[in-house]
Tab-separated table of C-alpha atoms in Angstrom:
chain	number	residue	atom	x	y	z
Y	1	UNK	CA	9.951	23.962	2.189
Y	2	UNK	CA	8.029	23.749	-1.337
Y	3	UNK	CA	7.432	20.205	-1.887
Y	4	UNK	CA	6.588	18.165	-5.206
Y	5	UNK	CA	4.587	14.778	-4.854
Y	6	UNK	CA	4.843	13.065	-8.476
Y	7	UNK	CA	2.597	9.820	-8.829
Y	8	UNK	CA	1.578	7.970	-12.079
Y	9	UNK	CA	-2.017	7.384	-10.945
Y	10	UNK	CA	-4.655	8.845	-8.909
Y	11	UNK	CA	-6.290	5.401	-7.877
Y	12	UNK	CA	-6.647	4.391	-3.930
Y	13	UNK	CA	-4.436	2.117	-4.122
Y	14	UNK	CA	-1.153	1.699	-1.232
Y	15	UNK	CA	1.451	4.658	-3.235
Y	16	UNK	CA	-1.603	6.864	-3.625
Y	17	UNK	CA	-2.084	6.372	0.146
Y	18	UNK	CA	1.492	7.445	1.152
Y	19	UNK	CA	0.690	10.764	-0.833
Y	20	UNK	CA	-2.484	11.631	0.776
Y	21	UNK	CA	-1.090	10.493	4.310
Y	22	UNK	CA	2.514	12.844	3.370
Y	23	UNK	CA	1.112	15.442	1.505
Y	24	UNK	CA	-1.893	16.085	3.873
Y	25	UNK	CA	0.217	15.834	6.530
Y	26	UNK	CA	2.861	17.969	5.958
Y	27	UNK	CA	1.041	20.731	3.998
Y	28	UNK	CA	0.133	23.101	7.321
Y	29	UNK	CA	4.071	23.540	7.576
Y	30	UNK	CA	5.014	23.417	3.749
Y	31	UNK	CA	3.915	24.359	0.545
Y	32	UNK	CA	2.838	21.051	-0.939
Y	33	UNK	CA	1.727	19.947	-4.535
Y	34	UNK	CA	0.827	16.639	-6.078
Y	35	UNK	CA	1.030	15.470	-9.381
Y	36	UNK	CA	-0.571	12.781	-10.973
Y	37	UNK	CA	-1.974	11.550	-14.286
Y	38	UNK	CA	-5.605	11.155	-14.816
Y	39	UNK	CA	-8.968	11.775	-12.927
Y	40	UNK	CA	-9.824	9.270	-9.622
Y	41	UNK	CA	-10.313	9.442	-6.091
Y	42	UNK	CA	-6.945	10.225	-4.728
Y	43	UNK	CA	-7.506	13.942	-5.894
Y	44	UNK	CA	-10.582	14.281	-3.160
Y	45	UNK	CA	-8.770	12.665	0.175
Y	46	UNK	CA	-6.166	15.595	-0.721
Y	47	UNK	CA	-5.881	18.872	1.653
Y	48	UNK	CA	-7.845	21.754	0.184
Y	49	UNK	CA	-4.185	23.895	0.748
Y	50	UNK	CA	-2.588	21.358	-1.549
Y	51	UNK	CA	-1.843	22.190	-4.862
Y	52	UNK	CA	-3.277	20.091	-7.464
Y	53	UNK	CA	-1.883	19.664	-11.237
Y	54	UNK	CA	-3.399	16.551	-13.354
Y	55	UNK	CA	-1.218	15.670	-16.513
Y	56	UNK	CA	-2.838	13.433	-18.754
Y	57	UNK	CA	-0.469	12.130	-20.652
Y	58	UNK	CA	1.512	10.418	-17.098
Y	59	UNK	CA	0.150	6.944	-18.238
Y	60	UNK	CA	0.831	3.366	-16.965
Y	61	UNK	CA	1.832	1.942	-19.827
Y	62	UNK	CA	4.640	2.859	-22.214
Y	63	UNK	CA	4.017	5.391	-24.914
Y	64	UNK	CA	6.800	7.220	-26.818
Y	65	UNK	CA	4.298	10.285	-27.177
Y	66	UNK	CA	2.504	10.737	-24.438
Y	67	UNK	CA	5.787	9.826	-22.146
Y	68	UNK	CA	7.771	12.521	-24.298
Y	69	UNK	CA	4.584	15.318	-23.693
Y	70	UNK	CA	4.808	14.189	-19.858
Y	71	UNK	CA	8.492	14.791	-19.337
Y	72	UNK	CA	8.133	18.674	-21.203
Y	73	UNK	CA	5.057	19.205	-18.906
Y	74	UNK	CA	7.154	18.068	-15.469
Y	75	UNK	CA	10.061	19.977	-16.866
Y	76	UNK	CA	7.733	22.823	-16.725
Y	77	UNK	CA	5.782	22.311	-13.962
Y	78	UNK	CA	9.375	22.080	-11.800
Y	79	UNK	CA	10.362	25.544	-13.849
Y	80	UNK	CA	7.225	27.229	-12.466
Y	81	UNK	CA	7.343	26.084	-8.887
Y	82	UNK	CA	10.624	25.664	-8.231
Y	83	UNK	CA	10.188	22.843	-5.216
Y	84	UNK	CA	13.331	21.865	-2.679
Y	85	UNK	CA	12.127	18.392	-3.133
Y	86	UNK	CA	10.550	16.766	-5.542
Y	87	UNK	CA	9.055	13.404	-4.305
Y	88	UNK	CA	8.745	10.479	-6.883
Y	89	UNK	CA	6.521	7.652	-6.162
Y	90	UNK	CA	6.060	4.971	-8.180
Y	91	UNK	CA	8.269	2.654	-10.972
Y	92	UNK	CA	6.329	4.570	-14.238
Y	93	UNK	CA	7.020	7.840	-12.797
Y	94	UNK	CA	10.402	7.515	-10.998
Y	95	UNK	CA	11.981	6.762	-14.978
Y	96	UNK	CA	10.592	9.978	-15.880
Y	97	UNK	CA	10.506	11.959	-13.151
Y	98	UNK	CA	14.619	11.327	-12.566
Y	99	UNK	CA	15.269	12.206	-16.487
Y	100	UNK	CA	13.134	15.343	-15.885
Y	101	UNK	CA	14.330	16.208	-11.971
Y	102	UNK	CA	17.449	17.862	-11.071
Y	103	UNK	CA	18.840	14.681	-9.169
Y	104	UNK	CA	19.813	16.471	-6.217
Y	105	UNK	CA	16.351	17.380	-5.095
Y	106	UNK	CA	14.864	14.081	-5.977
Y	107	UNK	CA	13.630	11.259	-3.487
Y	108	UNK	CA	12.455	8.281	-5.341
Y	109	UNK	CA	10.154	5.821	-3.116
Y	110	UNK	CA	9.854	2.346	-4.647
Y	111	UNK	CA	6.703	1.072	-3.210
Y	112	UNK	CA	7.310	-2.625	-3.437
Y	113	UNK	CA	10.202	-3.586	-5.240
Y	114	UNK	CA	9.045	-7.197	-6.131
Y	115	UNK	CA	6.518	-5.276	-8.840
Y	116	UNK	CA	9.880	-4.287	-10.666
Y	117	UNK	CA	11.647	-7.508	-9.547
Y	118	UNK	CA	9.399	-10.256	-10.478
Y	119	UNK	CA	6.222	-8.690	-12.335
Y	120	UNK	CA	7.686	-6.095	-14.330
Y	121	UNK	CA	11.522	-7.137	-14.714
Y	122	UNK	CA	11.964	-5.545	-18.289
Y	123	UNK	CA	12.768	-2.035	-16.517
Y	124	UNK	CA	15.586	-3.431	-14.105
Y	125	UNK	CA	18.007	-2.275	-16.627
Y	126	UNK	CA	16.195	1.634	-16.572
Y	127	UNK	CA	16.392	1.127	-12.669
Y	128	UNK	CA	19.970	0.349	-13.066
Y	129	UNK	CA	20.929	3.361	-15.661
Y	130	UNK	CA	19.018	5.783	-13.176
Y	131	UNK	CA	19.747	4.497	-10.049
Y	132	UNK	CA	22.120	7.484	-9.400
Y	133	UNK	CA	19.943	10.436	-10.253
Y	134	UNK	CA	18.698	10.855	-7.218
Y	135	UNK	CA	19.784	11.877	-3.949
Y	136	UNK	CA	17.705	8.700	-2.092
Y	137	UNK	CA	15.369	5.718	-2.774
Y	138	UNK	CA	13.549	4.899	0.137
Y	139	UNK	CA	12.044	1.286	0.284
Y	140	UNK	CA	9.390	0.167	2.097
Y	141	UNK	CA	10.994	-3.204	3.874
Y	142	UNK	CA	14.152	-4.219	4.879
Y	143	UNK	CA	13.299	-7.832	2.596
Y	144	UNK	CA	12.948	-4.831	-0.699
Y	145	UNK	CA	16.463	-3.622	0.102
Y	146	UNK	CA	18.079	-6.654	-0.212
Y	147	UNK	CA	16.582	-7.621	-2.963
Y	148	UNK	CA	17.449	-4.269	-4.598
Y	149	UNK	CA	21.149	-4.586	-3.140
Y	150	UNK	CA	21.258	-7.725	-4.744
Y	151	UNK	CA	20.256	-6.049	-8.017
Y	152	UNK	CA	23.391	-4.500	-7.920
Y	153	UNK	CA	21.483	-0.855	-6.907
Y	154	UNK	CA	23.641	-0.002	-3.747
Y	155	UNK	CA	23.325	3.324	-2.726
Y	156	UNK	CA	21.343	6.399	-1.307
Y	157	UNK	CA	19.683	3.269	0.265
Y	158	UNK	CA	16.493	3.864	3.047
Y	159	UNK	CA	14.107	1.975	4.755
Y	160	UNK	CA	11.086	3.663	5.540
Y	161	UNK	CA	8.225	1.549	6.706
Y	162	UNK	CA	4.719	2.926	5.722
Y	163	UNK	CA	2.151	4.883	8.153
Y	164	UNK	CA	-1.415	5.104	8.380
Y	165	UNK	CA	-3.924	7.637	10.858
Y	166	UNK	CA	-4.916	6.371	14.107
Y	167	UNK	CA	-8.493	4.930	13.274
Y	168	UNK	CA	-11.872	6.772	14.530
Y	169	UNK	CA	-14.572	4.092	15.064
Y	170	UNK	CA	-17.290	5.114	13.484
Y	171	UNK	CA	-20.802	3.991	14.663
Y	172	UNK	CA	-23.653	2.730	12.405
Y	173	UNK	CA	-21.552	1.046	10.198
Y	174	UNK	CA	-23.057	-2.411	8.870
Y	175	UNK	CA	-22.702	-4.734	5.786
Y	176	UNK	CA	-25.853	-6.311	4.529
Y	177	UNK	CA	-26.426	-9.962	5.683
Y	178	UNK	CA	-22.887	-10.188	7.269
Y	179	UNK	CA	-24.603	-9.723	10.981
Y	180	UNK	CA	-25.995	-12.888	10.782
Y	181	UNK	CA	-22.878	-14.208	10.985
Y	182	UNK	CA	-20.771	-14.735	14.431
Y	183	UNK	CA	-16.797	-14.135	12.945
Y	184	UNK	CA	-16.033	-11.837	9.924
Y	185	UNK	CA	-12.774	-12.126	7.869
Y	186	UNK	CA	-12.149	-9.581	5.586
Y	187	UNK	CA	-9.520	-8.674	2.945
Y	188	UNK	CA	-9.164	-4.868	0.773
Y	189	UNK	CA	-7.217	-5.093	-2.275
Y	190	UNK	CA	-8.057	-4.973	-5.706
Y	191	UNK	CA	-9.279	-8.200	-7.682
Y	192	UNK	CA	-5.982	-8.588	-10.017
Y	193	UNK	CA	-4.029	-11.698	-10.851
Y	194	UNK	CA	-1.360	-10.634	-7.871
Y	195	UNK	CA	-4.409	-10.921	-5.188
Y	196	UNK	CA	-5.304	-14.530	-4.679
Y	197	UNK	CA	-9.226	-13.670	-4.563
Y	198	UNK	CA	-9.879	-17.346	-5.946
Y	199	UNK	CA	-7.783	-18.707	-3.447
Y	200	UNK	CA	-9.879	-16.592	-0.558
Y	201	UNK	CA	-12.980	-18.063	-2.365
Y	202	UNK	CA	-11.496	-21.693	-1.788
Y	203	UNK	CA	-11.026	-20.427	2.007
Y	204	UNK	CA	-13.971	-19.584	2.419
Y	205	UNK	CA	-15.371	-22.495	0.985
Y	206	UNK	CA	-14.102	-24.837	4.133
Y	207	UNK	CA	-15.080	-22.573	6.519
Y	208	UNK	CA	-19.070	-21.610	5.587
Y	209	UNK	CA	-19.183	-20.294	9.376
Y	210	UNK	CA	-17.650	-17.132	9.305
Y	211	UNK	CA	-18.335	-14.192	6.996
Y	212	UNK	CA	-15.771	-13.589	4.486
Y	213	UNK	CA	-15.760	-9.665	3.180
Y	214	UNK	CA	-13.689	-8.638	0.127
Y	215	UNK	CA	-13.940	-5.095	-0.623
Y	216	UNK	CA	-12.444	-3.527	-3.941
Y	217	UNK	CA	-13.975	-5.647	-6.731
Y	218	UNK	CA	-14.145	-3.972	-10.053
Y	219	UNK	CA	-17.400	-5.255	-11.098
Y	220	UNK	CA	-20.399	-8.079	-9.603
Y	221	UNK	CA	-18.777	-11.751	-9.032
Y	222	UNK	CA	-21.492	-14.269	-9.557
Y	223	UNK	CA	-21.857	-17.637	-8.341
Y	224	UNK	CA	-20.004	-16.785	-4.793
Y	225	UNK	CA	-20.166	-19.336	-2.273
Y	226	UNK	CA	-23.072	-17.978	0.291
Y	227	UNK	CA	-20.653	-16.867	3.082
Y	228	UNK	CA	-18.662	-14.622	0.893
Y	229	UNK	CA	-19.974	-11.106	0.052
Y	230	UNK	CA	-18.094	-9.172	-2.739
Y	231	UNK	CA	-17.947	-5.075	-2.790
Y	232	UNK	CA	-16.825	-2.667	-4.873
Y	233	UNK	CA	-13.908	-0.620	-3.935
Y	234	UNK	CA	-14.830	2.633	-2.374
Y	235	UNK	CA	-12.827	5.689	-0.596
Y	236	UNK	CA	-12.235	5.372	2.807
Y	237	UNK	CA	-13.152	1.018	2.593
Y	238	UNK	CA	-10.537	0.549	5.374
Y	239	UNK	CA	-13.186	1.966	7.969
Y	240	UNK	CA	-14.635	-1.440	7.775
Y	241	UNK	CA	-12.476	-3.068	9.434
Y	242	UNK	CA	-13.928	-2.316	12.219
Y	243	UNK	CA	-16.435	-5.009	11.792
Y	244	UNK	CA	-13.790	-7.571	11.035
Y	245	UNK	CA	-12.738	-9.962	13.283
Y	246	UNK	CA	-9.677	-11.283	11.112
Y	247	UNK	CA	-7.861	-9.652	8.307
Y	248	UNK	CA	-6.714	-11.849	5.965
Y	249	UNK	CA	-4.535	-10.927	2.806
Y	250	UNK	CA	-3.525	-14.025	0.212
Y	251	UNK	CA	-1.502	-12.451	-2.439
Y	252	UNK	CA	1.243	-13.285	-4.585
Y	253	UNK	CA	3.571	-10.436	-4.488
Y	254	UNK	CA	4.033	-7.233	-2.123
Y	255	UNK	CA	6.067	-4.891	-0.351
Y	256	UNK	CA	4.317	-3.862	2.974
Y	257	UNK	CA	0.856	-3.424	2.053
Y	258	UNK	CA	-0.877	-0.195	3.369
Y	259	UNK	CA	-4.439	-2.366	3.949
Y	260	UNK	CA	-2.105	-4.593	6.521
Y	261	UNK	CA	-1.047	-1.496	8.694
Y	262	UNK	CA	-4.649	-0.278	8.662
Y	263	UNK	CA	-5.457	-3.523	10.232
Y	264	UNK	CA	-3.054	-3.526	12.902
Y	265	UNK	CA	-4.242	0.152	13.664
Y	266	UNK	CA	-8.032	-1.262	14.211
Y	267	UNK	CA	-5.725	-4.131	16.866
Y	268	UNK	CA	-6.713	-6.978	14.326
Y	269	UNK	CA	-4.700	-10.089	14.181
Y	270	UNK	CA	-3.759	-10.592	10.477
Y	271	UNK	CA	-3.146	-13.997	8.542
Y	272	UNK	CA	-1.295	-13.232	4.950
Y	273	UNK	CA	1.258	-14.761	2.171
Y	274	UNK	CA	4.440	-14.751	3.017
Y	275	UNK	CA	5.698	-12.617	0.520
Y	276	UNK	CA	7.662	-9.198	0.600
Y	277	UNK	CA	8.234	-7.115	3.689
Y	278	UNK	CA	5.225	-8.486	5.437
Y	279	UNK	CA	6.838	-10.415	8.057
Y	280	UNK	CA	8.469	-7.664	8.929
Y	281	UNK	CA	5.251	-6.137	10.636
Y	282	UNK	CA	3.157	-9.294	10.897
Y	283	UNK	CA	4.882	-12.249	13.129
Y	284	UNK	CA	3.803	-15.551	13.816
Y	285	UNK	CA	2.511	-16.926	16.672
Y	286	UNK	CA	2.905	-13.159	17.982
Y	287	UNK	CA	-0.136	-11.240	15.792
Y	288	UNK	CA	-0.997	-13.232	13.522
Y	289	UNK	CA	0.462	-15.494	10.385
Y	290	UNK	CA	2.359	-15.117	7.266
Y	291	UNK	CA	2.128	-18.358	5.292
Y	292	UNK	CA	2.548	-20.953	1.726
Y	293	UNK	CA	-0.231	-19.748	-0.773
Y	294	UNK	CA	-2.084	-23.357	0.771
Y	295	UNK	CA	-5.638	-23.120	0.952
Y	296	UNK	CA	-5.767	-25.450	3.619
Y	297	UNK	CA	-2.853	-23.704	5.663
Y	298	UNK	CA	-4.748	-19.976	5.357
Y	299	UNK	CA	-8.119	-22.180	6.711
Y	300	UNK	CA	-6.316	-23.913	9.856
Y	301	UNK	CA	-4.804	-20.695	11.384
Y	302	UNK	CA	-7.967	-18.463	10.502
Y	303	UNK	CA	-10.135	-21.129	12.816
Y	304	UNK	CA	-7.436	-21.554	15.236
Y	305	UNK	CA	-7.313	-17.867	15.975
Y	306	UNK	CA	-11.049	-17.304	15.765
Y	307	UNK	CA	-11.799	-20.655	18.172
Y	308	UNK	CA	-9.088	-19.314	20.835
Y	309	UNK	CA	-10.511	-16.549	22.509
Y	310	UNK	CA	-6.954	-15.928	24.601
Y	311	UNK	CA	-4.919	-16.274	21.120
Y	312	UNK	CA	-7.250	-13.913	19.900
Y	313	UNK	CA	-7.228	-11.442	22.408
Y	314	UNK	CA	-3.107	-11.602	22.799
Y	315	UNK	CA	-2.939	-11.175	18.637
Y	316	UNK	CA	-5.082	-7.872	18.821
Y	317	UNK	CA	-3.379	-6.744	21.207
Y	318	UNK	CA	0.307	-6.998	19.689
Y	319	UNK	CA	-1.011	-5.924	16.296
Y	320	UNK	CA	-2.365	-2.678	18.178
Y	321	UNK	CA	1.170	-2.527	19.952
Y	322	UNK	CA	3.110	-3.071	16.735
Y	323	UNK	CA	1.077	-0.265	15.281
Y	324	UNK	CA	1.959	2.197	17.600
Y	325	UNK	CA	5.365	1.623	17.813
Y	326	UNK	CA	6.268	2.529	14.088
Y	327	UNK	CA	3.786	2.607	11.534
Y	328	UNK	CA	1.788	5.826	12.455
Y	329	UNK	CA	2.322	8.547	10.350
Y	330	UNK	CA	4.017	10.711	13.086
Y	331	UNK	CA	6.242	8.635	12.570
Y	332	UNK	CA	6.659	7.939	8.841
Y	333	UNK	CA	6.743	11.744	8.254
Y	334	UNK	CA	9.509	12.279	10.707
Y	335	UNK	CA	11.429	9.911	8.491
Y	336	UNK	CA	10.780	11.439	5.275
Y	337	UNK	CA	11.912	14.619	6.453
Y	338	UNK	CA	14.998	13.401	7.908
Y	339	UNK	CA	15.817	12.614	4.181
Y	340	UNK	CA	14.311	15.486	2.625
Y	341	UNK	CA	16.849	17.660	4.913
Y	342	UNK	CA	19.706	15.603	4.113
């Protein structure tokens, strides 16, 4: 089977994920090429047997031009490799990719329909117009498909929950000045208005005993509180969670965030906003907490899980065992090619 991955951006964030875990995945049985706009890091976690094409002009933002010079260049990129399936991920790229796709061969995954929904909700009517030229749109939590039902987009309809490799500990691995402390919480996302970071600086603020790691900043944050230690984002960051005791995500809008399976693949009990598809994977009082954007709330359960040594040891355990059950990526390929062969 020739398949074609189309992405708007080559970041590391959660969609570029799904294409390196897919693509690399699947390319030892099928001939496998990715598409994406621009130079970053997603291009280097790819398989050496996967074909790469960058288009420049596949850009975030709207432009007549360079949207117009994208569509001719996927229109001939499909011409010369003639996929079965062509794979759109992303909002930007699943407008253009279904005007220049023959709609029977196109999948469309929405990674997180509340970006489209609440953030971006200008380009519900384009979802609307297009929602038929394509043979499926695959969500990524049963809480996005009913909110994309409800948006009067009915069909072709699947759930398919994200999956991540079964972590490799890796020894030697250390954060400067973080050892001196006895708990670490951590959190991966990018520093952007929809992560809360000045809400996990508040956090960590009442609780100066434990280590709080955010990894993914964009730049040096000054004037941090002495317990929290800011990174910049680098490939392959989710290795660190290893060294975490707690993961904890405060955010303000998601599907099913890839950094949240990693952490139940390393067994760690998770503490998040209750937003999205999240309680779908994260339960409370089972492996860990979805919760109000409160401060104060995120604080309580953090120390009452990290205090509790049998809490704690019960939450790893079920995150591990939640893990394993379906959000591998044995398992989230299987699904994708149940669709792909439909």
């Amino acid at each position: 089977m020739k398949i074609l991955h189309v992405i708007t951006r080559s970041d590391l964030g959660g969609a570029q994920s799904v294409v390196i875990n897919l693509a690399n995945s699947m390319c030892s049985n099928h001939e496998v090429t990715v598409v994406a706009g621009e130079d970053g890091p997603m291009w280097d976690a790819l398989d050496d047997r996967i074909l790469k094409i960058k288009v420049t002009q596949i850009v975030r933002e709207v432009s007549v031009v360079k949207d117009c010079i994208a569509l001719f260049k996927l229109k001939k990129i499909y011409s010369s490799i003639k996929p079965d399936i062509v794979h759109l991920h992303s909002s930007k790229i699943g407008v253009l990719g279904r005007l220049a796709f023959p709609p029977k061969k196109i999948v469309y995954s929405i990674h997180g329909f509340d970006s489209i929904r609440l953030a971006y909700r200008k380009f519900i009517p384009l979802e609307k117009l297009l929602k038929n030229r394509c043979k499926a749109i695959v969500l990524a939590s049963d809480y996005d498909k009913k909110n994309i039902i409800n948006e009067g987009i009915k069909n072709n309809l699947h759930v398919v929950y994200n999956g991540v490799c079964k972590p490799k500990l890796e020894a030697g691995l250390s954060i400067k000045e973080v050892e001196k402390y006895d708990k670490v919480v951590m959190c991966i996302a990018r520093i952007s208005p929809q992560k809360r970071f000045e809400s996990y600086v508040e956090i960590a603020k009442k609780l100066p005993e434990y280590a709080f790691v955010w990894i993914g900043a964009d730049r040096d944050y000054l004037n941090l509180p002495p317990n929290v230690f800011c990174l910049q984002g680098f490939p392959n960051a989710k290795k660190f969670i290893q060294l975490a005791d707690i993961f904890v995500l405060p955010t303000n809008y998601e599907g099913v965030p890839i950094v949240i399976i990693d952490a139940l693949s390393y067994g760690k009990p998770v503490i998040s906003s209750d937003v999205g598809g999240i309680s779908e994977i994260v339960h409370n009082e089972n492996n860990g907490y979805v919760l109000d954007n409160n401060n104060e709330s995120f604080a309580e359960k953090i120390k009452y899980i990290l205090e509790n040594d049998d809490v704690y040891k019960r939450f790893s355990k079920r995150s591990e065992e939640i893990f394993y059950k379906s959000l591998t990526i044995e398992e989230m390929v299987n699904q994708y090619e149940k669709i792909y062969r439909m």
